[in-house]
Amino acid sequence: MSDMTIATGRRSRWGLFIAPIILLILAVAWSGFWFYAASQAEVTADAWRAQEAKSGRIYDCAKRSIAGFPFRFELQCSGASVALVAQNASKTPFTAKLDNILVVAQVYDPKLVIAEFSAPATLTDGVTQNSFVVNWSKGRSSVVGLPAVPQRASIVFDDPSINRLDGSVQVPLARAKQVELHARLADEAPADHPVIETVFQIAQGSIQGVHPLLAEPFEADVRTKITGLSDLTPKPWPQRFREIQAAGGHIEIVQSRIQQGEMIAVAAGTLGLSVNGRLDGELQMTVTGLERVIPALGIEKMLEEGVPQSTLDRVAPGVKSQDLNNLFGALDRAVPGLGKVIKQNANAGVAAGINSIGTESTLEGRKARSFPLKFADGAVMLGPIKVGQIPPLY
């Protein structure tokens, strides 16, 4: 065999090993990159926690681990907890604990982070010491744009429910088929004055223990635009609201639609903040199905049983419950049956009052009524009638 033949054979055998050697080198390099990136992900998570802590939001994990090799990162937080700490407060105003949080990011798309939450969660009001249990069948969120300023974020819960803990008994408060919250930075807004657009949706929601009307399932779709922000760095909410007020910012209700059976209500308008931190502004509402809602409020029954003072304080400040009941008794004594007639026609009177405030309109092909809902330094006004009072936001 000639020397040329031997050399050719050697080169042929070396060619068989080149590809596996290259793959081995790439695998070692990729493994080194993954473990380095995983360690950096933990460093970034710790830095984010420290930044949030400065704003009074304390995040913690009883046990934390990272996995997902070779093509993604999976950060597992078991025994997760969140505590909101107010400045100069003797008690922690709010704490939340849940079983597990799984955060996932793909190596090839690290700016997209997806999280899954395991139920249940326990919420505790540190001031009142009231505790609540929140359950869901599936909870997940996504954020696009990390580690810089997020561009979009979403959170969705399927079959959520909220129960209040009364000793060892869970008292139902609210539930829904699905709850969604989506937020994104408006494209046209400058970086130093960001504008946030949000969409909040509730499917088959209900609230128990407040009024039978709210216990019936309803659908809600609210779209807003928030202006007056100077940046998106984490800050305590009171500080954020003060900045919005000082900048003349507002919350624009771009579109709001709530449906419960035959009743449909839509609203749009702009709400700002007064110097006292209370809501100011006006919403233009259009409602169909009022003839069903007003009797369901039970005004006639409320008058029969006596009007609670708390209700009178909202709708007729200064009027005493006992004075009103004495008035009905005096009417019955002067003209027997007159007080009863007034009570029985209470719902009709309220309907007539609302009709006198608003104007005839059409909503989704049905007869409706349009009227303004005003907010004046926290007071909620339906025409000249005060129907509620919203506490200050800071």
XYZ file of C-alpha atoms in Angstrom:
394
model
C 0.000 0.000 0.000
C 1.423 3.340 -0.990
C 2.046 6.262 1.375
C -0.599 8.300 -0.503
C -3.267 5.687 0.219
C -2.415 5.684 3.952
C -2.615 9.501 4.164
C -5.968 9.537 2.415
C -7.378 6.986 4.843
C -6.232 9.012 7.816
C -7.891 12.176 6.479
C -11.122 10.239 5.894
C -11.184 8.969 9.495
C -10.484 12.478 10.863
C -13.460 13.769 8.840
C -15.726 11.383 10.732
C -14.743 12.989 14.057
C -14.875 16.664 13.073
C -18.695 17.054 13.223
C -19.105 15.367 16.669
C -16.213 17.429 18.071
C -17.801 20.663 16.815
C -21.162 19.645 18.309
C -19.501 18.839 21.636
C -17.790 22.240 21.714
C -21.085 23.993 20.897
C -22.904 21.975 23.582
C -20.306 22.924 26.210
C -20.438 26.575 25.134
C -24.262 26.582 25.192
C -24.316 24.963 28.631
C -21.925 27.593 29.930
C -24.069 30.343 28.415
C -27.294 28.887 29.906
C -25.892 28.565 33.427
C -24.382 32.047 33.250
C -27.678 33.505 31.972
C -29.586 31.595 34.688
C -27.374 33.112 37.380
C -27.886 36.555 35.856
C -31.644 35.974 35.863
C -31.502 35.389 39.619
C -29.381 38.528 40.048
C -31.924 40.506 38.009
C -34.794 39.079 40.083
C -33.051 40.117 43.310
C -32.412 43.627 41.941
C -36.082 43.919 40.949
C -37.184 42.796 44.422
C -34.902 45.386 46.033
C -36.308 48.123 43.786
C -39.888 47.121 44.581
C -39.097 47.077 48.305
C -38.190 50.780 48.126
C -41.773 51.403 46.962
C -43.256 49.436 49.841
C -43.893 46.161 47.983
C -42.030 43.258 49.614
C -41.828 40.050 47.553
C -40.441 36.844 49.026
C -40.148 33.109 48.360
C -39.817 30.376 50.964
C -37.970 28.326 48.315
C -36.644 29.437 44.929
C -35.176 27.331 42.140
C -34.312 27.743 38.472
C -34.528 25.090 35.743
C -35.541 24.719 32.089
C -32.191 23.732 30.516
C -31.441 23.888 27.624
C -33.864 26.229 25.791
C -35.739 28.181 28.463
C -35.549 29.511 32.002
C -38.070 28.376 34.630
C -37.958 30.287 37.900
C -40.025 28.515 40.562
C -41.113 30.383 43.702
C -42.718 28.178 46.355
C -44.386 29.726 49.391
C -44.643 33.100 47.649
C -45.714 36.181 49.590
C -46.323 39.871 48.925
C -46.526 42.560 51.606
C -47.496 46.179 51.003
C -45.828 48.418 53.564
C -47.012 51.998 54.002
C -44.561 54.669 55.078
C -44.764 55.678 58.759
C -47.386 52.948 59.390
C -47.381 50.844 62.541
C -48.995 47.893 60.743
C -48.505 46.252 57.374
C -51.673 47.295 55.511
C -51.825 44.288 53.208
C -50.243 40.860 52.788
C -50.867 38.084 50.261
C -49.612 34.507 50.338
C -49.953 31.866 47.636
C -48.664 28.382 47.055
C -46.464 28.655 43.977
C -45.454 30.960 41.107
C -43.767 29.619 37.959
C -42.052 32.218 35.744
C -40.936 31.109 32.269
C -38.805 32.865 29.619
C -37.499 31.385 26.374
C -33.779 31.723 25.685
C -34.495 32.951 22.152
C -37.078 35.543 23.354
C -36.044 36.717 26.855
C -38.139 39.907 26.647
C -41.342 37.839 26.904
C -41.962 36.516 30.417
C -44.914 34.235 31.217
C -46.036 33.379 34.749
C -48.485 30.840 36.162
C -50.014 31.131 39.646
C -51.156 28.209 41.788
C -54.262 28.683 43.949
C -55.301 29.411 46.609
C -54.122 32.806 47.791
C -54.750 34.241 51.259
C -55.131 38.018 51.562
C -54.974 39.787 54.922
C -55.873 43.384 55.720
C -53.346 44.344 58.377
C -55.459 47.245 59.620
C -58.832 45.506 60.066
C -57.328 41.988 60.353
C -59.927 40.728 57.878
C -58.735 37.754 55.820
C -59.880 36.544 52.428
C -59.294 33.399 50.398
C -58.986 33.737 46.611
C -59.299 30.663 44.400
C -59.091 30.091 40.652
C -58.802 27.151 38.272
C -56.063 28.767 36.166
C -54.110 31.989 36.677
C -51.468 33.321 34.298
C -49.818 36.544 33.222
C -47.411 37.761 30.545
C -45.100 40.758 30.272
C -43.373 41.967 27.092
C -40.367 44.295 27.152
C -38.342 43.160 30.144
C -35.776 43.856 31.537
C -36.352 47.432 30.294
C -39.697 49.257 30.619
C -42.508 46.749 29.889
C -44.423 47.482 26.690
C -47.405 45.198 27.363
C -48.716 43.188 30.291
C -51.708 40.900 30.836
C -53.151 38.879 33.702
C -56.033 36.417 33.397
C -57.852 34.293 35.980
C -60.333 31.537 35.112
C -63.135 30.779 37.601
C -61.898 33.215 40.278
C -63.732 33.453 43.603
C -63.247 35.547 46.751
C -64.413 34.345 50.158
C -64.133 36.157 53.478
C -62.803 34.119 56.386
C -65.133 34.169 59.388
C -63.242 31.983 61.814
C -62.930 28.687 59.977
C -65.935 29.406 57.727
C -65.531 30.887 54.234
C -68.284 33.389 53.385
C -68.724 33.919 49.601
C -68.132 37.503 48.445
C -67.535 37.490 44.687
C -66.938 35.156 41.785
C -66.714 35.152 38.002
C -66.195 32.878 35.038
C -63.157 34.878 33.951
C -61.390 38.130 34.839
C -58.865 39.770 32.493
C -56.682 42.870 32.759
C -54.546 44.021 29.816
C -52.308 47.095 29.709
C -49.929 48.565 27.135
C -47.959 51.722 26.455
C -49.636 53.942 23.869
C -47.477 54.149 20.744
C -47.889 57.902 20.267
C -46.816 58.872 23.804
C -43.269 60.195 24.488
C -41.001 58.163 26.764
C -40.893 60.890 29.454
C -44.697 61.207 29.532
C -45.987 57.645 29.048
C -49.669 56.961 28.465
C -51.129 53.619 29.547
C -54.103 52.023 27.805
C -55.982 49.336 29.737
C -58.769 46.821 29.133
C -60.594 45.250 32.093
C -63.139 42.491 31.454
C -65.357 40.382 33.713
C -67.376 37.435 32.416
C -70.363 36.192 34.455
C -69.333 38.114 37.548
C -71.412 38.367 40.712
C -71.095 39.966 44.161
C -72.726 38.371 47.196
C -73.827 39.874 50.484
C -74.321 43.459 49.277
C -77.619 43.524 47.376
C -79.648 40.811 45.564
C -79.282 42.819 42.349
C -75.491 42.418 42.417
C -75.751 38.675 43.043
C -77.120 38.176 39.528
C -74.427 37.473 36.871
C -73.170 40.461 34.890
C -70.687 41.146 32.092
C -68.295 44.113 32.171
C -65.876 45.599 29.619
C -64.035 48.804 30.618
C -61.361 50.480 28.457
C -59.332 53.377 29.831
C -56.412 55.664 29.020
C -54.247 57.029 31.856
C -52.213 60.235 31.397
C -50.116 62.438 33.668
C -47.338 59.910 34.322
C -43.730 61.085 34.401
C -42.168 57.620 34.368
C -42.975 53.974 35.069
C -40.541 53.318 37.888
C -42.096 51.524 40.902
C -43.591 54.020 43.375
C -46.134 53.914 46.217
C -49.640 54.531 44.861
C -50.254 57.707 46.929
C -47.099 59.239 45.446
C -48.142 58.181 41.945
C -51.607 59.721 42.351
C -50.094 62.985 43.624
C -47.860 63.181 40.555
C -50.825 62.582 38.241
C -52.817 65.330 39.960
C -49.911 67.797 39.856
C -49.375 67.109 36.137
C -53.055 67.600 35.331
C -53.356 63.955 34.378
C -56.604 62.025 34.188
C -58.268 58.699 33.547
C -60.256 58.712 30.349
C -63.026 56.129 30.250
C -62.805 55.455 26.534
C -65.533 52.825 26.610
C -67.433 51.083 29.382
C -70.203 48.533 28.963
C -71.970 46.549 31.690
C -74.809 44.113 31.021
C -76.952 42.247 33.498
C -79.893 40.451 31.953
C -82.031 43.036 30.140
C -80.167 45.973 31.696
C -77.309 47.476 29.649
C -75.274 50.494 30.720
C -72.550 52.233 28.728
C -70.448 55.185 29.862
C -67.627 57.405 28.640
C -65.923 60.479 30.026
C -62.892 61.776 31.898
C -62.027 61.616 35.598
C -59.260 63.621 37.257
C -58.118 64.229 40.821
C -58.806 67.238 43.022
C -56.108 68.768 45.240
C -57.615 66.669 48.065
C -56.974 63.455 46.145
C -60.631 62.829 45.326
C -62.230 62.063 41.977
C -63.404 64.971 39.836
C -65.054 64.743 36.441
C -68.096 63.533 34.586
C -69.271 60.413 32.800
C -72.049 60.424 30.245
C -74.150 57.310 30.827
C -76.787 55.627 28.724
C -78.881 52.916 30.357
C -81.607 50.614 29.117
C -83.738 48.431 31.390
C -84.097 50.929 34.251
C -87.705 49.884 34.695
C -86.393 46.507 35.863
C -83.510 47.768 37.994
C -85.403 50.296 40.132
C -87.986 47.815 41.533
C -85.130 45.400 42.211
C -83.496 48.019 44.434
C -86.332 47.446 46.898
C -86.944 51.118 47.708
C -90.577 50.482 48.637
C -89.596 47.675 51.020
C -86.829 49.813 52.479
C -89.339 52.550 53.294
C -91.731 50.012 54.826
C -89.022 48.664 57.127
C -87.429 52.039 57.864
C -84.638 53.712 55.963
C -81.153 53.010 57.377
C -79.345 56.179 58.436
C -76.306 55.214 56.327
C -78.483 55.213 53.204
C -79.978 58.599 54.042
C -76.520 60.031 54.627
C -75.671 59.133 51.026
C -78.817 60.274 49.269
C -80.100 63.008 51.606
C -77.379 64.334 53.922
C -78.809 65.905 57.053
C -82.099 63.976 57.034
C -82.579 61.652 60.024
C -84.068 58.192 59.633
C -86.364 58.667 62.635
C -87.623 61.986 61.232
C -88.546 60.313 57.945
C -90.379 57.466 59.672
C -92.212 59.995 61.864
C -93.245 61.837 58.699
C -94.887 58.734 57.231
C -96.649 58.097 60.541
C -97.947 61.703 60.639
C -99.239 61.386 57.051
C -101.133 58.224 57.984
C -102.689 59.951 60.985
C -103.712 63.024 58.973
C -105.004 61.076 55.970
C -105.291 57.366 56.732
C -103.399 55.337 54.124
C -101.498 58.325 52.658
C -98.110 57.219 54.029
C -98.649 53.737 52.640
C -99.533 55.084 49.198
C -96.355 57.173 49.127
C -94.258 54.156 50.063
C -95.907 51.960 47.445
C -95.190 54.563 44.765
C -91.601 55.128 45.845
C -90.116 53.133 42.953
C -92.233 54.993 40.423
C -91.135 58.274 41.966
C -87.462 57.361 41.688
C -87.939 56.284 38.064
C -89.699 59.567 37.303
C -86.867 61.464 38.983
C -84.217 59.778 36.863
C -86.307 60.308 33.734
C -86.534 64.017 34.538
C -82.732 64.209 34.840
C -81.880 62.405 31.616
C -82.973 62.455 28.020
C -84.521 59.829 25.811
C -82.030 57.790 23.849
C -81.487 54.494 22.063
C -78.986 51.835 23.069
C -78.352 48.775 20.907
C -81.754 49.172 19.273
C -83.682 49.556 22.536
C -85.218 52.514 24.336
C -82.820 53.988 26.851
C -82.102 57.006 29.015
C -78.952 59.168 28.912
C -77.798 61.253 31.868
C -74.577 62.643 33.372
C -72.894 61.021 36.362
C -70.751 63.696 38.012
C -67.887 63.414 40.490
C -67.262 66.555 42.559
C -64.347 66.226 44.995
C -65.318 62.599 45.648
C -69.081 63.128 45.809
C -70.991 61.079 43.221
C -73.924 63.065 41.830
C -76.780 61.786 39.684
C -78.151 65.129 38.574
C -78.753 67.082 41.824
C -78.913 63.866 43.922
C -75.855 62.682 45.823
C -75.703 58.906 45.479
C -72.313 58.166 47.036
C -68.990 59.394 48.372
C -65.616 58.045 47.250
C -62.726 58.269 49.767
C -59.529 60.126 48.798
C -56.837 58.222 46.895
C -54.043 59.852 48.894
